[in-house]
Structure formats: structure tokens, C-alpha cells
Coordinates of C-alpha atoms in Angstrom, one line a residue:
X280 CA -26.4 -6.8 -7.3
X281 CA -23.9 -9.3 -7.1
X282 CA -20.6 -9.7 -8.3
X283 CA -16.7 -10.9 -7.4
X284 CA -14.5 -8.1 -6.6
X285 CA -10.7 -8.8 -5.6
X286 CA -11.7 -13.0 -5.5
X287 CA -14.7 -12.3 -2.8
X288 CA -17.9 -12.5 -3.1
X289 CA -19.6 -9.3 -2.4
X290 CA -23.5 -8.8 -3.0
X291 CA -23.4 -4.9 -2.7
X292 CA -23.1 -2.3 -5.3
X293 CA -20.0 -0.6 -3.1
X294 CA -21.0 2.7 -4.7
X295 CA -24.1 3.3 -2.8
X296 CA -22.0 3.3 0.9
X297 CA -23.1 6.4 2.3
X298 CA -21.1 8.9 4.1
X299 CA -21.2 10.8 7.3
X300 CA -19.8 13.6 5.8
X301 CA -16.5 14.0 7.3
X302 CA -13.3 13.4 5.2
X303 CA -12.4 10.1 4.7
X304 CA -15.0 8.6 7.1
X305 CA -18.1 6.5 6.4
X306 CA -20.3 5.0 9.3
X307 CA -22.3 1.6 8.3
X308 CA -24.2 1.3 5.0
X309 CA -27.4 0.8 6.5
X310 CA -28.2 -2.6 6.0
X311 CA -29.9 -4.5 8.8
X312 CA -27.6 -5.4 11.6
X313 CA -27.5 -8.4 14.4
X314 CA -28.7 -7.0 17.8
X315 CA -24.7 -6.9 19.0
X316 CA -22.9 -5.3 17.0
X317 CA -18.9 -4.8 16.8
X318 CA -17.8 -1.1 15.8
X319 CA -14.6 -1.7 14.2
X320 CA -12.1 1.3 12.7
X321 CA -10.7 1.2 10.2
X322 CA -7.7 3.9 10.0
X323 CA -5.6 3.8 7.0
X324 CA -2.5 5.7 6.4
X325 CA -4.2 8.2 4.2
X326 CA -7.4 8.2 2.1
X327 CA -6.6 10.3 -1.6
X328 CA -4.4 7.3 -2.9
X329 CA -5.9 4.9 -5.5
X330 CA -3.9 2.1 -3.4
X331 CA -6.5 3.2 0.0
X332 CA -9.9 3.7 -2.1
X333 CA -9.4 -0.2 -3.1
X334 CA -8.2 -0.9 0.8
X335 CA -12.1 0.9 1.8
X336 CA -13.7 -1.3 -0.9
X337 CA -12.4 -4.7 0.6
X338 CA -13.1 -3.2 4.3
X339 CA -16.9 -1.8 3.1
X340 CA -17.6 -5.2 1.6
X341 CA -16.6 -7.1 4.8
X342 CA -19.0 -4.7 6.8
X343 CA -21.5 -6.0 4.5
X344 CA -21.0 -9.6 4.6
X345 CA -20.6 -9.7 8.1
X346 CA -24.5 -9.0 10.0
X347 CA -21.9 -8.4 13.1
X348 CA -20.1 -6.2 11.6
X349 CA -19.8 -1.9 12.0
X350 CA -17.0 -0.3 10.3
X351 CA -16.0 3.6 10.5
X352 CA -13.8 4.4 7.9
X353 CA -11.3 7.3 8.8
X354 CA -7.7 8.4 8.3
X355 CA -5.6 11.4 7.5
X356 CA -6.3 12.8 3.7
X357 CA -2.0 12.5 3.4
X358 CA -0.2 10.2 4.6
X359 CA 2.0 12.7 6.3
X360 CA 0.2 13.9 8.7
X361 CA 1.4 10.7 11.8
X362 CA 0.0 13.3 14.4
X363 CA -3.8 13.2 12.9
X364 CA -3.2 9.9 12.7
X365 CA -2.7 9.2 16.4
X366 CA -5.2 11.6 17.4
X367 CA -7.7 9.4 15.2
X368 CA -6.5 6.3 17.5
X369 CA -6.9 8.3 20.3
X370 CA -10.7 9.6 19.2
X371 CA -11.8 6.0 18.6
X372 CA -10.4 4.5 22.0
X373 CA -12.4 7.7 23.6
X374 CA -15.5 6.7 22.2
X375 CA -15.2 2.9 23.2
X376 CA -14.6 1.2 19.8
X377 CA -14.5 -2.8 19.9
X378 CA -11.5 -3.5 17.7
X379 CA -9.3 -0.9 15.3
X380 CA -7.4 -2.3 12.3
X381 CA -4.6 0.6 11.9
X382 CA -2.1 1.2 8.7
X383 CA 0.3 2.6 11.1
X384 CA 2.5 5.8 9.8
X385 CA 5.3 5.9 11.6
X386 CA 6.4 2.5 12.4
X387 CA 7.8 3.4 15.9
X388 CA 5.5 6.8 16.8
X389 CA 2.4 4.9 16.2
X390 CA 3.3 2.3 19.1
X391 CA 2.2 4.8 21.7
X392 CA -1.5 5.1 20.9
X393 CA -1.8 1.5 20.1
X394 CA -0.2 0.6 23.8
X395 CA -3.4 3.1 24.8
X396 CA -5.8 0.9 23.3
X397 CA -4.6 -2.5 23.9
X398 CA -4.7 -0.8 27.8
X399 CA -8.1 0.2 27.4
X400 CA -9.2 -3.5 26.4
X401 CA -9.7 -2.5 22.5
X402 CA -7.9 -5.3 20.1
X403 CA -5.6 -3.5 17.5
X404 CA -5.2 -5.7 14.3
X405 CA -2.1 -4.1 12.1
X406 CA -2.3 -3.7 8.3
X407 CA -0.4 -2.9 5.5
X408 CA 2.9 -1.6 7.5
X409 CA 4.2 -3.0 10.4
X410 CA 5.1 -0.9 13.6
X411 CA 8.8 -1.5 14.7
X412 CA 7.5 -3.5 18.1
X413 CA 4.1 -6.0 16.9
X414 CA 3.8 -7.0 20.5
X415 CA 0.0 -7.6 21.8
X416 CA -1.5 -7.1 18.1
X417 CA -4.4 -9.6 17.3
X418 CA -2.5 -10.2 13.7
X419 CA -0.6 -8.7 11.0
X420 CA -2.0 -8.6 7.6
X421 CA -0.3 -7.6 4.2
X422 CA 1.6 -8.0 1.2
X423 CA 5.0 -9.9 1.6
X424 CA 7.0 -6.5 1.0
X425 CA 10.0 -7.7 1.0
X426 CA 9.6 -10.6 -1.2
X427 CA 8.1 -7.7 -3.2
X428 CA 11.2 -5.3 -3.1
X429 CA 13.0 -8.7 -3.8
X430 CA 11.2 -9.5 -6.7
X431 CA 11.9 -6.0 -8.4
X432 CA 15.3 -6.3 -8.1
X433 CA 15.2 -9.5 -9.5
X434 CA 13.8 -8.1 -12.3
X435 CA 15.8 -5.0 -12.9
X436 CA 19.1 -7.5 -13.0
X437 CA 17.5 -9.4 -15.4
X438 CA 16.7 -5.6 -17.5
X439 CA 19.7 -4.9 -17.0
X440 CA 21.9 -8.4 -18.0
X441 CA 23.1 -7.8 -14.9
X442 CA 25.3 -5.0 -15.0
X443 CA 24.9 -0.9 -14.9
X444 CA 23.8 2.2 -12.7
X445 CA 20.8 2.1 -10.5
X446 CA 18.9 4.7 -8.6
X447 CA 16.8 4.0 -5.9
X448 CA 14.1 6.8 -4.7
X449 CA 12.9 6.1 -1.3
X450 CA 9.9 6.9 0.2
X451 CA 10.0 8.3 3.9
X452 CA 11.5 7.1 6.9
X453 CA 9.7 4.6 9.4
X454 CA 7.4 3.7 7.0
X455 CA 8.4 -0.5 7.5
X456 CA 6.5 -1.4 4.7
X457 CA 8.8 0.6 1.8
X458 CA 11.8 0.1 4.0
X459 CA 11.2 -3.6 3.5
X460 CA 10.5 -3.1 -0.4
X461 CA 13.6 -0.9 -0.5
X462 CA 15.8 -3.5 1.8
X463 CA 14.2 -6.4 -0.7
X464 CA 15.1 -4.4 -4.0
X465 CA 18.6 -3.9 -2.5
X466 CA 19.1 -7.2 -1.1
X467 CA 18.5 -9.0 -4.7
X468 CA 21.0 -6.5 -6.6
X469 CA 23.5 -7.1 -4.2
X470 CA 24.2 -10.4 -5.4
X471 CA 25.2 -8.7 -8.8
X472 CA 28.5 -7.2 -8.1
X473 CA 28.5 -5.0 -11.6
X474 CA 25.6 -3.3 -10.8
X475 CA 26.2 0.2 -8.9
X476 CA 23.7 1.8 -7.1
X477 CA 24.6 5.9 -8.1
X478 CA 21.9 7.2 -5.7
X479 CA 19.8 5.4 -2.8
X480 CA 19.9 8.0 0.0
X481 CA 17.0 10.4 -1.7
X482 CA 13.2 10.5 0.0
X483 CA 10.3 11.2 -2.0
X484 CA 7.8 11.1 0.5
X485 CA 4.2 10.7 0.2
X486 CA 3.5 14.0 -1.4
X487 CA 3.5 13.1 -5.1
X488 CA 4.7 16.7 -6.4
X489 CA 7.5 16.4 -3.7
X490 CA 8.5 13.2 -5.7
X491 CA 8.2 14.7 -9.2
X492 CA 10.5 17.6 -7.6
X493 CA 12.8 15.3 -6.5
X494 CA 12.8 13.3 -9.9
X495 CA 13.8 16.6 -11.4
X496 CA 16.5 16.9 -9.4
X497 CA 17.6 13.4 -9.8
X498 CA 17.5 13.2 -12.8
X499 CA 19.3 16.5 -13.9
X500 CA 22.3 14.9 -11.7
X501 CA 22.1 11.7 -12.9
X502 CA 20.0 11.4 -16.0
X503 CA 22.8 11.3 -18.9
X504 CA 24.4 8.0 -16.3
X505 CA 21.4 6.1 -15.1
X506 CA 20.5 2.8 -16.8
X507 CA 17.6 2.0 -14.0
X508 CA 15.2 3.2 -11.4
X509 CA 13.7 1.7 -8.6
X510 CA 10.4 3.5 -6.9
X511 CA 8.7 1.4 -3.7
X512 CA 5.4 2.7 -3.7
X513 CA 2.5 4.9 -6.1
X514 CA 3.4 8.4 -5.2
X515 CA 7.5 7.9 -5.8
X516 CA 6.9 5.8 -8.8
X517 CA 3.6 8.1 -10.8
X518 CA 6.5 11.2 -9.7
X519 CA 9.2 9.5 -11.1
X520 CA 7.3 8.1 -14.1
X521 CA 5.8 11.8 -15.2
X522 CA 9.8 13.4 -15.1
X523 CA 10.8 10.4 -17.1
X524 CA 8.2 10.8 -19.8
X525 CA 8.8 15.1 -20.1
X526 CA 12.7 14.9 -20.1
X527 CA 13.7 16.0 -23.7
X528 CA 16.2 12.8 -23.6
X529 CA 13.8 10.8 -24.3
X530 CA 14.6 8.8 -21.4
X531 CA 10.6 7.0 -20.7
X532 CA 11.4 3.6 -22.0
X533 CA 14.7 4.1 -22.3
X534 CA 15.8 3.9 -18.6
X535 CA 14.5 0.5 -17.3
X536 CA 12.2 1.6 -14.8
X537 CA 10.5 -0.5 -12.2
X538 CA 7.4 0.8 -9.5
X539 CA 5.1 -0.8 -6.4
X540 CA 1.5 -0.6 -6.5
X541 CA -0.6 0.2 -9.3
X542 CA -2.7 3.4 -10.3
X543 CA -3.7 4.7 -13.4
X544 CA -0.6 7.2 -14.5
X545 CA 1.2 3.7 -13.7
X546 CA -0.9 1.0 -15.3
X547 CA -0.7 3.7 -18.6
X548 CA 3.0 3.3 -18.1
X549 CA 2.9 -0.3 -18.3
X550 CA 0.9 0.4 -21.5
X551 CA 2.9 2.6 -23.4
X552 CA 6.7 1.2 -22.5
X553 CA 7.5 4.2 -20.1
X554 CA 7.4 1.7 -17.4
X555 CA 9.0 -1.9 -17.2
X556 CA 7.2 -3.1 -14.2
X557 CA 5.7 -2.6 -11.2
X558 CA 4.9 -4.8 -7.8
X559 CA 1.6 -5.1 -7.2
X560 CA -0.3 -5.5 -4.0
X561 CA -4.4 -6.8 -4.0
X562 CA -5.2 -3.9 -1.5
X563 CA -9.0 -5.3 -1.9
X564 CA -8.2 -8.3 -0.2
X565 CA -6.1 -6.6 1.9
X566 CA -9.4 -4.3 3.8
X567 CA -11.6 -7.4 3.5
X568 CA -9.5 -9.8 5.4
X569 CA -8.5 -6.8 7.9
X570 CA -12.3 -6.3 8.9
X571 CA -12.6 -10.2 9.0
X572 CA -9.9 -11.1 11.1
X573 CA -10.9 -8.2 13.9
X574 CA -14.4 -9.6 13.5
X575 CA -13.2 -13.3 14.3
X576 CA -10.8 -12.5 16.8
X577 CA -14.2 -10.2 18.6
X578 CA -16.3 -13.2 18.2
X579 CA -13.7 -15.1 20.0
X580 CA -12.3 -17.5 17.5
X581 CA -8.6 -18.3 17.2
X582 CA -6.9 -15.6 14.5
X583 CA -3.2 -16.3 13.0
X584 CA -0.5 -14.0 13.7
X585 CA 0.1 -12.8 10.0
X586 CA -1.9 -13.0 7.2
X587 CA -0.3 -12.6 3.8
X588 CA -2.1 -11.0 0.9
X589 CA -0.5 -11.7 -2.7
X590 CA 1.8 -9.5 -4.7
X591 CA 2.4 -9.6 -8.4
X592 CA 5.1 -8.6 -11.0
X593 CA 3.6 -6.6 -13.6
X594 CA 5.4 -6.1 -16.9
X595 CA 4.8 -4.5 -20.2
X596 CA 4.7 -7.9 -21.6
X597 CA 2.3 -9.6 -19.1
X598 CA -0.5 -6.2 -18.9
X599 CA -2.8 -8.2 -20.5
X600 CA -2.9 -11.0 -18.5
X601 CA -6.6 -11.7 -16.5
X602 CA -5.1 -11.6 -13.0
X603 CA -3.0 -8.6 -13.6
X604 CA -5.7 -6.6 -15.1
X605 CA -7.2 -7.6 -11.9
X606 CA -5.0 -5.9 -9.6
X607 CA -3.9 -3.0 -12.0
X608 CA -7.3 -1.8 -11.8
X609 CA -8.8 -3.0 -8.2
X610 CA -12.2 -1.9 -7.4
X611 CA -12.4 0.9 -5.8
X612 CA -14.5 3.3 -3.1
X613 CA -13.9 7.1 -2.9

């Protein structure tokens, strides 16, 4: 079968990947490989988000293009769990991986394990969220997030005509790529002095029914004041968005209301006028070019230090656009 998923040409149906049976981990797809082969892992910050499915398809079609190629697929179910996640590290420098491309956690705890590696000879290739010290990494690939966090404040000024009350609901703490969306969103709205920020000290966290209880809370505090809301990733932003739509003030669609990534309670928010916008990230590209960096920089070719994948403002009045459609609903592996 072929077909273009996420701008690449892939000739696999992704669907038939197998599995080895363990959570969140798939070994190669048994198509024929070169005599050397590279294992790469592939460790993600978690693996029940819609955001990491898409990040396995663009990794899973890279391990097919590639004859070279071997990925193993593995990270923690949450993505609150930075112990498993280091353990993981740990497990693949043990069993003498060539290269690991790692969505760190913790931007400072995850440093440790990645030291162990880079000590044991195995490139580490960084994606999706930066760890506080990128020293010794083959590259850095993903979105711009704080152009992204810039770009939603951008847009909630312009909502807003520049003026009114604003909450923004973090996500968790030494996770660099929402603290650069968050720093981004606040940066923008600083430079309009009649907005007020009523509430920007509150973490969701990457539990989604943590961030609807928060929601609640905020919104019971805040709700009869707020004119807009800022969420910097899918689980704040589908927690946020399913408070907004049950709270009897009918406050979906009236609150101007602004996410990061996409998903399908979030894409139907964009739909209905529940949701003004939300940044998008092209997570596909994002595995692919992951996989094929590490490959490149294993075969001994010269790799650049960052690698930026695209973000996008969706908006109620743009869903319908081609290229937005295209990365509101990413292909995906589970």
C-alpha cells in the first residue's frame, strides 16, 4: 500500500506493525533488514496520548523506510511516571542499544541517565522537550514551542481587543516544552498592559481527570470574571474544554478559549465554537525525522543541532482548511 502520511512518503499500511506484547513497546515490523542493523529506542514521554500514537506512526514509518533501521518503541503509559522513564534508559543502555531518541520528562532529572549513555558510547538524540543541559546530544528536534505559546497569546489579544482577564492552567513543572509554550503565551500578553492574568500559578498535570478537577475548581473561583483561557498542551486543554462545555453558565464559546495540540474532544471543540484555537504540532514528522536523524548520525553523516518541526494556529474559522485537517487528525499507531 502506499500513501503520504504527515508529508512522507510511507509504503506501509502502519496498522499491521506488530507488537511484542509489552505496553507501549513494538520491536521491528518484520520486513527484510540489511545485514547491520542499528537498534534505535525510541522512548516517549508516555504512550495513551493521541499526540504520542502519531509520534510512533512517524517513528514506525522511518523503521520502514530505512533497510538499516530497528526501532523499539517503549515509554511509560503516563507521562508521570519520570522514574519508569529512566529505568527505560537505563534497560536499553544495558542491553547495548546503538542510538536512543528520548522525550525527556523531567527536563533536569532525565540528564542523569542520558550522561550514562552518552558514557557508554550510545548517541542520545532529544525530542519533543528539551532537558535543562542539551550538552553532548546528537540534535534536538521539535516544534518551536515557544513561538507556539507566542502565537496563542497573540491570538487571545486579538479575541480579546486587547483588554480583559486571563487564566493560564499550567501543565507540570520541568516539563521545558509547556514551560516554553507557557513563557511564549505570557511573553505576547505582556505587551498588552490591560490584560490581567487572574490566575497563572495552577498545574494540571498530565493526568487529564486531575485537569478537569482543577478546571472545576478554577472555574468556581473564577468563572463569573474570566474573559480567556490559555491551556499548553492535550490533557490541560480536553480537561479544561469538558468543565467549560458542563458549566450551567454557559460559558463553552463564551470564554475565549485557546489549547496546544490536537485530539479529538479538541478538534470537536474547534467544531462546535467551544474552542477558539489551538497550537498544533505535526507529531508525525516529529517520530520520522527523530529515527532519521539517529539513523544518519549512526551511519556517520553530519546531523544539525536542532531540527524544527512546524506548528499551526487552528481556529474555528480555519478547521476546514487542507493542512489543518492535516494535523488535527495526524495518522496514528496505537
Amino acid at each position: 500500500m502506499q500513501r503520504v502520511v504527515g508529508g512522507i512518503f510511507l509504503g506501509l499500511a502502519l496498522g499491521a506493525l506488530g507488537c511484542n506484547g509489552s505496553a507501549g513497546e513494538v520491536g521491528n515490523d518484520g520486513s527484510s533488514k540489511a545485514a547491520r542493523t542499528f537498534r534505535i529506542a525510541v522512548i516517549p514521554k508516555g504512550t495513551s496520548h493521541d499526540f504520542w500514537y502519531s509520534v510512533r506512526a512517524g517513528a514506525e514509518a522511518a523503521d520502514h523506510d530505512l533497510a538499516e533501521v530497528e526501532i523499539t518503541w517503549k515509554g511509560p503509559l503516563g507521562e508521570g511516571d519520570t522514574a519508569e522513564q529512566i529505568k527505560m534508559v537505563e534497560s536499553f543502555i544495558a542491553n547495548g542499544y546503538d542510538g536512543i531518541c528520548l522525550a525527556p520528562l523531567d527536563a533536569v532529572a532525565l540528564r542523569k541517565p542520558v550522561d550514562q549513555a552518552l558514557a557508554a558510547g550510545i548517541p542520545v538524540l532529544i525530542f519533543d522537550s528539551g532537558l535543562a543541559d542539551q550538552s553532548g546530544i546528537v540534535s534536538y528536534v521539535a516544534t518551536n514551542n515557544q513561538r507556539g505559546g507566542q502565537r496563542a497569546g497573540e491570538y487571545m489579544a486579538e479575541l480579546l481587543g486587547g483588554k480583559g482577564r486571563v487564566i493560564l492552567m499550567r501543565y507540570d513543572l520541568n516539563s521545558q516544552s509547556t514551560e516554553q509554550r507557557e513563557a511564549g503565551f505570557l511573553e505576547a500578553l505582556a505587551k498588552f498592559p490591560d490584560i490581567k492574568l487572574i490566575s497563572q500559578d495552577k498545574y494540571g498535570g498530565p493526568d487529564e481527570s486531575k485537569a478537569v478537577a482543577l478546571s472545576e475548581n478554577l472555574l468556581a473561583t473564577y468563572g463569573d470574571q474570566v474573559d480567556g483561557i490559555f491551556c499548553p498542551n492535550q490533557s490541560t486543554a480536553s480537561g479544561m474544554l469538558t468543565v467549560l462545555r458542563r458549566d450551567p453558565r454557559g460559558l463553552a464559546g463564551k470564554v475565549k478559549f485557546i489549547g496546544f495540540d490536537a485530539g479529538e474532544n479538541l478538534a470537536d471543540g474547534l467544531k462546535t465554537g467551544h474552542m477558539h484555537a489551538t497550537v498544533l504540532q505535526d507529531p508525525v514528522k516529529m517520530g520520522y525525522d527523530s529515527v532519521k536523524v539517529m539513523y544518519e548520525k549512526l551511519s556517520g553523516q553530519q546531523v544539525p543541532e536542532r531540527v524544527e518541526t512546524e506548528e499551526a494556529l487552528a481556529t474555528s474559522q480555519n478547521y476546514d482548511q487542507p493542512e489543518i485537517k492535516r494535523l488535527l487528525f495526524p495518522e496514528t499507531v496505537k
